[in-house]
Coordinates of C-alpha atoms in Angstrom, one line a residue:
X1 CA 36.8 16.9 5.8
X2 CA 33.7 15.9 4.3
X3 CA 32.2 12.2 4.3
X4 CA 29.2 11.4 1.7
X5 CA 27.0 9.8 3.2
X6 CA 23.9 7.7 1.3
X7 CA 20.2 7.6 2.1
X8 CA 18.9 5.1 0.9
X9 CA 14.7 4.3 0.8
X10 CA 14.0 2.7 4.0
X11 CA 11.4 0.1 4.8
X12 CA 8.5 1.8 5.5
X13 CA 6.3 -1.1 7.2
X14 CA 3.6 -3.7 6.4
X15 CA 6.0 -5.3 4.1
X16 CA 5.9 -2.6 1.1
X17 CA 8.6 -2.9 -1.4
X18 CA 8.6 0.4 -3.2
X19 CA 7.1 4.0 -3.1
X20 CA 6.8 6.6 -5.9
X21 CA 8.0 10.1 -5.6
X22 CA 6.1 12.6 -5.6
X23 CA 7.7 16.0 -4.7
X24 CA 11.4 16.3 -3.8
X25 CA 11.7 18.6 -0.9
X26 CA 15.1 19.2 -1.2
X27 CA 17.3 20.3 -4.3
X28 CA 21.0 19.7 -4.8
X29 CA 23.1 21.8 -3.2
X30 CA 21.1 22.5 -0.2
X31 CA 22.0 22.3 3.3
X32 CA 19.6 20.1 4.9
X33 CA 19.6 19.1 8.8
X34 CA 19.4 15.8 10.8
X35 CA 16.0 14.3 10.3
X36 CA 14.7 17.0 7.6
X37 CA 11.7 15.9 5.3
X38 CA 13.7 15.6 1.9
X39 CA 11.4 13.6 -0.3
X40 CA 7.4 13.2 -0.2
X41 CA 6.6 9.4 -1.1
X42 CA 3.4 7.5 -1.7
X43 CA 3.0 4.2 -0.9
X44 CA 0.3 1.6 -1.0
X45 CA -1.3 3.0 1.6
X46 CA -0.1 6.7 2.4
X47 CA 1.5 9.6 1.1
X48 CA 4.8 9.8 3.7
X49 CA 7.5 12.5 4.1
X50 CA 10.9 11.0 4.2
X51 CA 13.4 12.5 6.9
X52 CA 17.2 11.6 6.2
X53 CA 18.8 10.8 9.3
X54 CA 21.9 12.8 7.8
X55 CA 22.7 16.9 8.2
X56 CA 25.2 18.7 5.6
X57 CA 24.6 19.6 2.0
X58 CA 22.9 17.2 -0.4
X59 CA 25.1 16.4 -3.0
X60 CA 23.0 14.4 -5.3
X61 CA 19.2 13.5 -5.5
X62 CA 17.9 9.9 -7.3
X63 CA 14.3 9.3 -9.3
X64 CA 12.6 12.2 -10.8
X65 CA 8.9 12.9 -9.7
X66 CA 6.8 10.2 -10.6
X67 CA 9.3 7.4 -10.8
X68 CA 8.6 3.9 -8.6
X69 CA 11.6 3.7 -6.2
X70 CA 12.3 0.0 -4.5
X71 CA 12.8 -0.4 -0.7
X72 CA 17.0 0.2 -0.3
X73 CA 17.3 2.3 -3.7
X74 CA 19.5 5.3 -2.9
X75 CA 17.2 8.8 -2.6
X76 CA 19.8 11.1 -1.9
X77 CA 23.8 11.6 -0.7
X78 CA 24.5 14.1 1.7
X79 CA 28.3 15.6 2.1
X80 CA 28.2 15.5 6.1
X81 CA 30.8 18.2 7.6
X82 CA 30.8 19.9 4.4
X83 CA 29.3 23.5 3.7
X84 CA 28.3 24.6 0.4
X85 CA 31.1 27.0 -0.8
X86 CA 33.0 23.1 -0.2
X87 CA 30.9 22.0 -2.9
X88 CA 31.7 24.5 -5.4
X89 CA 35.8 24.3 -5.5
X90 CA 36.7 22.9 -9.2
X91 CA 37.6 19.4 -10.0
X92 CA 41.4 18.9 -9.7
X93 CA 41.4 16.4 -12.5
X94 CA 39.0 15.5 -15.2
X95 CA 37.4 18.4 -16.3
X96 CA 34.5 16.5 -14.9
X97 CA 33.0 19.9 -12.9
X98 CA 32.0 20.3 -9.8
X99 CA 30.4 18.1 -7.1
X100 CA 27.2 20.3 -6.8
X101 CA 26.6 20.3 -10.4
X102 CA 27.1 17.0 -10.9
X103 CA 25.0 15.8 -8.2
X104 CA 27.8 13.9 -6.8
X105 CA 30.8 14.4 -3.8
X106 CA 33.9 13.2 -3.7
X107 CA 35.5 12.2 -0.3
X108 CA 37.9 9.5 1.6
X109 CA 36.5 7.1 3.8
X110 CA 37.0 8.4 7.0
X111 CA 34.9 8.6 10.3
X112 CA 31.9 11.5 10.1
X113 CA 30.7 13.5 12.8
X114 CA 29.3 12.8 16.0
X115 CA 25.7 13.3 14.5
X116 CA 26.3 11.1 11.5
X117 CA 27.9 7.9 13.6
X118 CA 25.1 7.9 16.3
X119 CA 22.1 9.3 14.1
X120 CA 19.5 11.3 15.6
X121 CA 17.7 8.7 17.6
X122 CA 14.2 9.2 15.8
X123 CA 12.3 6.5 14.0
X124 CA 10.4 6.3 11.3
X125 CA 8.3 3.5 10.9
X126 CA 10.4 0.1 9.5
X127 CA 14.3 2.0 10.4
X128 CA 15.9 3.9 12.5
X129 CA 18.6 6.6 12.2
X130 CA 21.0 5.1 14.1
X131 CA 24.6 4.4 13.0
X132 CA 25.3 4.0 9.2
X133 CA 27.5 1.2 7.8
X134 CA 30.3 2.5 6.4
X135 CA 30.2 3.1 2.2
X136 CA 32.9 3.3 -0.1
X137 CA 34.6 6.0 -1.9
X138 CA 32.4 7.6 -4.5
X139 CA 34.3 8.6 -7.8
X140 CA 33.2 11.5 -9.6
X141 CA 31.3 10.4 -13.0
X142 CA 33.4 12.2 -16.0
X143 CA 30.7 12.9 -18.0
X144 CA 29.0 15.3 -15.5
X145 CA 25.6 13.7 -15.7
X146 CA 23.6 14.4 -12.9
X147 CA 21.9 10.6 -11.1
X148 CA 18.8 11.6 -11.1
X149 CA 18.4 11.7 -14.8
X150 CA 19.2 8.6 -15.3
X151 CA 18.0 6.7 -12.0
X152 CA 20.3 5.2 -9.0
X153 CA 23.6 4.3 -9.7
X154 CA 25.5 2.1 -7.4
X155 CA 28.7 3.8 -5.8
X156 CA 32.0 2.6 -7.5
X157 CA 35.4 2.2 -5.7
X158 CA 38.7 2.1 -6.8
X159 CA 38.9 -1.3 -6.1
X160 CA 35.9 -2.6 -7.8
X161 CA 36.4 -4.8 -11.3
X162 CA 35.0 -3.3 -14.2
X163 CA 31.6 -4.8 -15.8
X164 CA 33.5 -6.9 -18.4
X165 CA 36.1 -8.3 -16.0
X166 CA 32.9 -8.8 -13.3
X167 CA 30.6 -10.6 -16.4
X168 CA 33.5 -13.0 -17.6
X169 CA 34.7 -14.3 -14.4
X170 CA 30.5 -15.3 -13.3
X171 CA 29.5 -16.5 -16.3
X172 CA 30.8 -19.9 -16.0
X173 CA 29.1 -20.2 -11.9
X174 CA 26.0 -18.4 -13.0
X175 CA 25.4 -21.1 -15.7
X176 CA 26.2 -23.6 -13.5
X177 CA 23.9 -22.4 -10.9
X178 CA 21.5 -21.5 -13.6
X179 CA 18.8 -24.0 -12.4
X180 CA 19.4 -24.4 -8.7
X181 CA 19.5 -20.7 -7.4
X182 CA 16.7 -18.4 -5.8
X183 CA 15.5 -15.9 -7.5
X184 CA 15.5 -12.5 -6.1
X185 CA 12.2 -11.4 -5.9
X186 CA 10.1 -9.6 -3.5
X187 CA 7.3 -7.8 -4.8
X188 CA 4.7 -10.3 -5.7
X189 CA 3.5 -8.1 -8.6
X190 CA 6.8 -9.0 -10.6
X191 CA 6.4 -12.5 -10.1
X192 CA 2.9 -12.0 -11.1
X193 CA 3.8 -10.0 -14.3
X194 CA 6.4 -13.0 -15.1
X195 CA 4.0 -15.2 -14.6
X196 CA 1.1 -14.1 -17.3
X197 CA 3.4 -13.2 -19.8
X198 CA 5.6 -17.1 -19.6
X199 CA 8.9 -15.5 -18.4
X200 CA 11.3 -17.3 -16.6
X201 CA 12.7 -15.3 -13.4
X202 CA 16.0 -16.9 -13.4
X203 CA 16.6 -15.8 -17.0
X204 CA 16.3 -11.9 -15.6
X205 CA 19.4 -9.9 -14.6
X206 CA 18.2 -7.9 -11.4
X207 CA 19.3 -3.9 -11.3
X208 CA 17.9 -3.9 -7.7
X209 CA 20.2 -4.1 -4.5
X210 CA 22.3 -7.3 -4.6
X211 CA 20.6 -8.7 -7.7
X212 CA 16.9 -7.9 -6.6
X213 CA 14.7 -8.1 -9.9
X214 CA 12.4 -5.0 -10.2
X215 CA 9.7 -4.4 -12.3
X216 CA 11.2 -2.2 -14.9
X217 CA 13.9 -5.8 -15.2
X218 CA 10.6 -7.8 -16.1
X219 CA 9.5 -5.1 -18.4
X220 CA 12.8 -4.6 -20.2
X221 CA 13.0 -8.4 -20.4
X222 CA 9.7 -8.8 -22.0
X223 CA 10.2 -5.8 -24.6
X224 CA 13.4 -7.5 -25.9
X225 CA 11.7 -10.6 -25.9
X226 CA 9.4 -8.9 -28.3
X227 CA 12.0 -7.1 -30.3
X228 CA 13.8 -10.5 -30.9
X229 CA 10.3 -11.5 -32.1
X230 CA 9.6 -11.9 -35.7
X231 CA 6.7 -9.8 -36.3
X232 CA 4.1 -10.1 -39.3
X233 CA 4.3 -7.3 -42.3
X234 CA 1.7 -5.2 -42.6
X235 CA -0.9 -5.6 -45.0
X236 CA 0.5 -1.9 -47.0
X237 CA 3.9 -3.2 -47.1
X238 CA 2.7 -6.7 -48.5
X239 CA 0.9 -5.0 -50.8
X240 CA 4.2 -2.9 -51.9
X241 CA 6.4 -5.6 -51.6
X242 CA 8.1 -3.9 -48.6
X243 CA 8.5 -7.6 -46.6
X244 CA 10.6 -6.2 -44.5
X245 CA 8.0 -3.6 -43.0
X246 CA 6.6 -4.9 -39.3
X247 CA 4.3 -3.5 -37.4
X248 CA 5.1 -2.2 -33.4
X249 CA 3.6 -3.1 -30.5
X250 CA 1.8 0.3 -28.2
X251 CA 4.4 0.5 -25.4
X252 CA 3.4 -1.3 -22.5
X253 CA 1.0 -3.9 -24.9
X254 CA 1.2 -7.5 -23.6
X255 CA 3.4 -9.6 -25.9
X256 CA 1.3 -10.6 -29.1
X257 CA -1.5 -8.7 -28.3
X258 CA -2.2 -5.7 -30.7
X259 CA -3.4 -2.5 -29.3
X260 CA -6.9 -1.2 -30.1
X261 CA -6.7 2.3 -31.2
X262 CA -7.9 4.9 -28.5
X263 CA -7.2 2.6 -25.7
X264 CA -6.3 4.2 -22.2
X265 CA -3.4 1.7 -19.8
X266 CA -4.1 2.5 -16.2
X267 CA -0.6 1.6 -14.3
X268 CA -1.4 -0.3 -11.4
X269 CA 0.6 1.3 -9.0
X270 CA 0.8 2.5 -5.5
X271 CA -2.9 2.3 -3.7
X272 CA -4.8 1.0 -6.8
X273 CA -1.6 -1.5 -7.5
X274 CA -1.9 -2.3 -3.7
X275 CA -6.4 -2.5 -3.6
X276 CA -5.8 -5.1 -6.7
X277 CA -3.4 -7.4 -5.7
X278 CA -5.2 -7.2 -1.7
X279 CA -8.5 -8.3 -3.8
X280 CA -6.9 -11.0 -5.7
X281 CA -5.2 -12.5 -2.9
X282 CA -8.5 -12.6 -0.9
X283 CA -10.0 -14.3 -3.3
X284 CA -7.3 -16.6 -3.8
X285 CA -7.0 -17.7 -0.3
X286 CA -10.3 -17.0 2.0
X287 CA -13.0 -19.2 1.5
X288 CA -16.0 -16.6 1.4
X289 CA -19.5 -16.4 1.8
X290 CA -22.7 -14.3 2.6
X291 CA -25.9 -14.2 4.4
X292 CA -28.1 -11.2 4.7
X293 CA -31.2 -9.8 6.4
X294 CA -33.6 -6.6 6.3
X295 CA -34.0 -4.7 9.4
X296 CA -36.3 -2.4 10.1
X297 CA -34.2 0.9 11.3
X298 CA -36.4 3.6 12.3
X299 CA -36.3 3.1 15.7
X300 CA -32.5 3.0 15.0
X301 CA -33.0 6.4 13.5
X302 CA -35.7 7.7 16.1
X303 CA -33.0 6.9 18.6
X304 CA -30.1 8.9 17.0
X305 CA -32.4 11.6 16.9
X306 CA -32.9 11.7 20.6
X307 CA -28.5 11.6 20.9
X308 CA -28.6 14.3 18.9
X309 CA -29.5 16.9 21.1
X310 CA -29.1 21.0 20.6
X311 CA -25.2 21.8 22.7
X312 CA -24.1 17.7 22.7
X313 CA -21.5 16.4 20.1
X314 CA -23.3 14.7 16.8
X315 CA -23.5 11.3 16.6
X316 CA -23.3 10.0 13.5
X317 CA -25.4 6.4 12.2
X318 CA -22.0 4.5 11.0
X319 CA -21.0 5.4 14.9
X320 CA -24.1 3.6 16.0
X321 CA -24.0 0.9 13.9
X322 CA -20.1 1.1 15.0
X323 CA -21.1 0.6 18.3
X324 CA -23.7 -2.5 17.5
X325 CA -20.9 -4.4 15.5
X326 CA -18.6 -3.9 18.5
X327 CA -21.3 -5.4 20.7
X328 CA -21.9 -8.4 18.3
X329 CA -18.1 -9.5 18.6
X330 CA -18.1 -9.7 22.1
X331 CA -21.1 -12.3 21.5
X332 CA -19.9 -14.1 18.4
X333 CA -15.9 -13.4 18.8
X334 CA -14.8 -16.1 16.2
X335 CA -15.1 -13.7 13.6
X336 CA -12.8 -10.9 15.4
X337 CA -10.2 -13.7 13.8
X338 CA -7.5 -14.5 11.2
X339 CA -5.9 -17.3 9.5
X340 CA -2.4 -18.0 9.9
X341 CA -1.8 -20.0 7.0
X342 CA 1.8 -21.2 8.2
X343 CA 0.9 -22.4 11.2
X344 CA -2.7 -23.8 10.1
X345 CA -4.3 -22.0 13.0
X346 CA -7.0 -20.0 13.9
X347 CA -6.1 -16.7 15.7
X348 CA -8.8 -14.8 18.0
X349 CA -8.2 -11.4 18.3
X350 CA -8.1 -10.0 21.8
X351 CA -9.2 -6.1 20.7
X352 CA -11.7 -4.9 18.0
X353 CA -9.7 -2.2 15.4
X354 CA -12.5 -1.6 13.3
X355 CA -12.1 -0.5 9.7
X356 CA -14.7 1.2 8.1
X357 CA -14.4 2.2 4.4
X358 CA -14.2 5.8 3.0
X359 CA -14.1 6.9 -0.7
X360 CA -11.3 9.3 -1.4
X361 CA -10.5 11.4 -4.3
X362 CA -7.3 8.6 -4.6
X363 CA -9.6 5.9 -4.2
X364 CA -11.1 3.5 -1.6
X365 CA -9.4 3.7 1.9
X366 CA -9.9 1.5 5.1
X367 CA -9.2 3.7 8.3
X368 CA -9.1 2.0 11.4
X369 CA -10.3 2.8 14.6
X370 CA -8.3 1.2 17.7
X371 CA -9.7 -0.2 20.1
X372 CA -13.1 0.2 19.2
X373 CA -14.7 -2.2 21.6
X374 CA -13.7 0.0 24.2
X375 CA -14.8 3.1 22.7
X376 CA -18.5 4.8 23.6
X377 CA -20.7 5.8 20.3
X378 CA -19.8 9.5 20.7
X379 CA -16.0 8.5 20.8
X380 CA -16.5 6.2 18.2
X381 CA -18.6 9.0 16.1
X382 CA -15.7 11.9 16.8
X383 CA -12.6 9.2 15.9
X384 CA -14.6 8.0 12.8
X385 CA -15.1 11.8 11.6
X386 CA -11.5 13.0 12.0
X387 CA -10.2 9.2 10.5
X388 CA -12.5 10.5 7.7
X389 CA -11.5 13.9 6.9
X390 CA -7.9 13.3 7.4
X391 CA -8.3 10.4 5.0
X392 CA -10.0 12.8 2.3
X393 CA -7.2 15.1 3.0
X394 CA -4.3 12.2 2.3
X395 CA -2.9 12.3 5.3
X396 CA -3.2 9.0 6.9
X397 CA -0.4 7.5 8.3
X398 CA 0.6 3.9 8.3
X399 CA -0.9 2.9 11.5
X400 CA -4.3 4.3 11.0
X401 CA -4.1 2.3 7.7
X402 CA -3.3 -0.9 8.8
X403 CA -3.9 -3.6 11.4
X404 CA -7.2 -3.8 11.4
X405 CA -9.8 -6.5 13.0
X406 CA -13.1 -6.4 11.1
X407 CA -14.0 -4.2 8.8
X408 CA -17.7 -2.0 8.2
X409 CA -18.9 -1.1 5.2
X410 CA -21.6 1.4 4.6
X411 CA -22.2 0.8 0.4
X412 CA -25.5 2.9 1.4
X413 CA -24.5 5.8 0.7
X414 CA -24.0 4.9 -2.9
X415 CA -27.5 4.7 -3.0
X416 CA -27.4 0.6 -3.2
X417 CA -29.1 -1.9 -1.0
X418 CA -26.9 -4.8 -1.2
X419 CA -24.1 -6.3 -1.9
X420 CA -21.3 -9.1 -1.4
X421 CA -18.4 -7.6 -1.0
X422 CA -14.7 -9.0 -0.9
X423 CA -13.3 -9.2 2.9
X424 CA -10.2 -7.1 3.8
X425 CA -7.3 -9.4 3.7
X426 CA -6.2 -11.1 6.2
X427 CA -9.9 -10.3 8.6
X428 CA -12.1 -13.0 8.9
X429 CA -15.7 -10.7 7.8
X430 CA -17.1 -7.7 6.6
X431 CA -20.8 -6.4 7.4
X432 CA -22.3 -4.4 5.0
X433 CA -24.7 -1.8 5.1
X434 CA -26.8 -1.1 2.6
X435 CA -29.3 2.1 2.2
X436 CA -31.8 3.0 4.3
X437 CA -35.3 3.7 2.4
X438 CA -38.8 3.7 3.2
X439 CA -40.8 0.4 2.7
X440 CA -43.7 -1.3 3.2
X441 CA -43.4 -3.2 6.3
X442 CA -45.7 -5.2 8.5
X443 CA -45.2 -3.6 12.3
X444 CA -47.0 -4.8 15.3
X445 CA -49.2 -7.4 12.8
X446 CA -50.2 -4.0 10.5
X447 CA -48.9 -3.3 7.3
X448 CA -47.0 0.2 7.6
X449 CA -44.2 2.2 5.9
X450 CA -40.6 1.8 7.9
X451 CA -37.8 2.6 7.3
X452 CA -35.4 -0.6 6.2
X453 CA -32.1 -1.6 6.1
X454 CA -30.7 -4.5 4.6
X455 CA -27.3 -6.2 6.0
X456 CA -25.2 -8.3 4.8
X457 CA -22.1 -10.9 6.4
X458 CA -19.1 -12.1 3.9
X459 CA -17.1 -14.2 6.0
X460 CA -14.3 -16.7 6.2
X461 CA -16.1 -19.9 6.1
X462 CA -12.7 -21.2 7.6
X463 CA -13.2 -19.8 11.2
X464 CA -17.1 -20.2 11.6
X465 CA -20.0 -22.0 10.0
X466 CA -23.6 -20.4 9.2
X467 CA -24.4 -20.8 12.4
X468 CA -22.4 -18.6 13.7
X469 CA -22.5 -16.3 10.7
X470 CA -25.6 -16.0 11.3
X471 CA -26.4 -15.7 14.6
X472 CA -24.2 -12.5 14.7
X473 CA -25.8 -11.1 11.8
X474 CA -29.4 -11.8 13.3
X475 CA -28.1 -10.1 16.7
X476 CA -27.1 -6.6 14.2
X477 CA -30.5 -6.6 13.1
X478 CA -32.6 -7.2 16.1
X479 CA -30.0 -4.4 17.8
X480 CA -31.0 -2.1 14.7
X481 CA -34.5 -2.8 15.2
X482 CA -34.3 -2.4 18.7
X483 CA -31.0 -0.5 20.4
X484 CA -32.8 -0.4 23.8
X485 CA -31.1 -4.5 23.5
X486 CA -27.8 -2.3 23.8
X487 CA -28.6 -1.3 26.9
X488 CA -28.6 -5.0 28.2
X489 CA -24.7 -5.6 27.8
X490 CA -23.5 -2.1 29.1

């Protein structure tokens, strides 16, 4: 006999909370395997295929494309054991139709198949698919509504109190518990949102799993805060006498702030919700500041130029300049570093997994090359190019995303010479790169056009002073000026 089993969203690593959908892969109805792809997902930080750890027919799908999905939401429920014709047998009660078409399966609690118990073995990152705990009976919804339509809806038993029985025997604890409990909240963009608009979290019901408050909670909270609201009459229906006219917010306006006309709201979701609150929290918590220097590069250039023979592999100049930061580490390793802000300590790094930056038709990425320090320029040039296209292309994974060291960034090639940019939470610096143009320059005591560079250093003033600031920065710059000095530490 059939068992439904439940997928819910797992925890895909680095501490995300939620993930949009973006194309189900799956539709209701279908047989699916163990460990099949049933849902593309974009995080924060990459677009991820989701493989349910379940085989048998899907029996009901949750969110529509588009739609934010927390961390434990239900995605889909599979029938496991069941084939399709299973799914099609009419209701014997309630004229409530069938499981397929209601997106739903009814079944007794009873032991699934091997395959279901032990799961498949693979991971994903942040779960496994081993053995699922055991879920209650689903009852079939009577008014054949499908889930998806109207998002995630917790399972309901037969031994399960209805809503008004559930509300009247917690009111009296929850107001007595009003002021002492913790409120459920992960995502540090709902506290945020509570935050600038004066809500009190302990005054929202949470729809999440075991009372987590979500961001739609916040927003519903705050729209019938408005509605409660008296709102001014317009000036027409003063005018008329109509007193009772109001005027209504733009969906999504702050409370009490009127919308222009022709305005455009951005969500802040996914990788530019992510980007903004990474940026705010760096400058909430790292001390920052910059030094910079002009280099003269041609003989940086001159040298690339003689790498880059006719038959050998290309080397590219953010490889070289890869290869110098890698170098200036070893020197000045206090900025290969991060603050644990728990502990109040300093942590040096033992490897180098240099980030560099690369602008993406979704916005600004940091890849991540591992183990950088250990790499040579041509390694470092061929990792840098495939990080790069495969970025472009959206198909970074977690890992190549994340965990990162130090971080370059090459602002050149937006045609700019400087700039102080904001250091990739929780690293310790950033060297910047700015373009390289033709100036005058005075060379061997003579005034002469070079090509020059200027560099710049934001770091964590927490893990080094100027000293050491800039004594790595200086080292970058002599080593651009002159990369035979490379050849002194190989």
């Amino acid at each position: 006999m059939a068992v439904v089993r439940e997928f819910t969203l797992p925890d895909l690593g680095e501490g995300l909370t939620e993930a949009t959908i973006v194309q189900w892969l799956v539709e209701v109805g279908e047989v699916v395997a163990v460990d099949q792809p049933v849902v593309e997902v974009e995080t924060a930080k990459a677009m991820v295929e989701v493989p349910c750890p379940y085989g048998g027919v899907v029996t009901a799908r949750y969110g529509d494309e588009g739609a934010e999905v927390p961390v434990g939401t239900p995605l889909v429920t599979v029938a496991v054991g069941a084939a399709p014709d299973d799914l099609a047998e009419p209701a014997p009660t309630t004229g409530a139709g069938s499981g397929a078409a209601n997106g739903t399966a009814t079944a007794p609690e009873a032991p699934a198949a091997d395959a279901a118990e032990n799961g498949s073995g693979n991971v994903l990152v942040g779960y496994g698919t081993s053995a699922a705990a055991a879920r209650r009976r689903r009852i079939r919804p009577a008014d054949g509504a499908r889930p998806e339509a109207g998002g995630p809806q917790p399972p309901t038993g037969a031994e399960t109190a209805t809503p008004a029985e559930e509300a009247g025997a917690d009111r009296p604890a929850r107001a007595a518990d009003a002021d002492s409990r913790t409120v459920a909240v992960i995502s540090p963009l709902v506290r945020r949102m509570a935050r600038e608009n004066d809500l009190d979290l302990r005054e929202v019901t949470g729809t999440g799993p075991d009372g987590l408050i979500l961001r739609t909670d916040v927003e519903s909270a705050l729209r019938a805060r408005r509605e409660r609201a008296p709102q001014p009459a317009t000036a027409a229906a003063t005018a008329e006498g109509t007193a009772g006219a109001t005027t209504m917010a733009a969906p999504g306006a702050a409370a009490g702030v009127a919308p222009i006309p022709g305005e455009e709201r951005i969500p802040l979701r996914g990788m530019l919700g992510a980007a903004a609150e990474k940026f705010s929290r760096s400058r909430r918590e790292i001390p920052e500041a910059t030094c910079w220097v002009d280099a003269d590069a041609t003989e940086l250039l001159a040298a690339r130029r003689a790498m880059n023979v006719p038959g050998a592999p290309k080397v590219s100049l953010l490889a070289l300049l890869a290869r110098i930061t890698t170098a200036a580490l070893a020197r000045f390793p206090q900025l290969n570093a991060t603050v644990d802000t728990r502990t109040q300590e300093i942590v040096r790094l033992p490897a180098v997994h240099l980030g560099f930056a690369a602008q993406t038709d979704r916005g600004l990425v940091v890849p991540v090359v591992r183990d950088a320090q250990a790499r040579t320029v041509e390694d470092l040039s061929a990792e840098m190019a495939r990080l790069t296209e495969t970025a472009r292309a959206g198909g970074l994974s977690l890992a190549e995303l994340t965990h990162g060291t130090f971080t370059l960034n090459n602002y050149g090639v937006f045609g700019v010479d400087g700039s102080t940019p904001i250091i990739n939470h929780p690293e310790a610096a950033m060297l910047g790169v700015g373009r390289i143009t033709a100036k005058p320059w005075v060379h061997e005591g003579e005034l002469a056009v070079r090509q020059v560079v200027q560099l710049s250093l934001t770091f964590d003033h927490r893990v080094c002073d100027g000293g050491t600031a800039g004594g790595f920065l200086r080292f970058v710059a002599d080593c651009v000026e002159r990369p035979a000095l490379l050849l002194r530490g190989l």
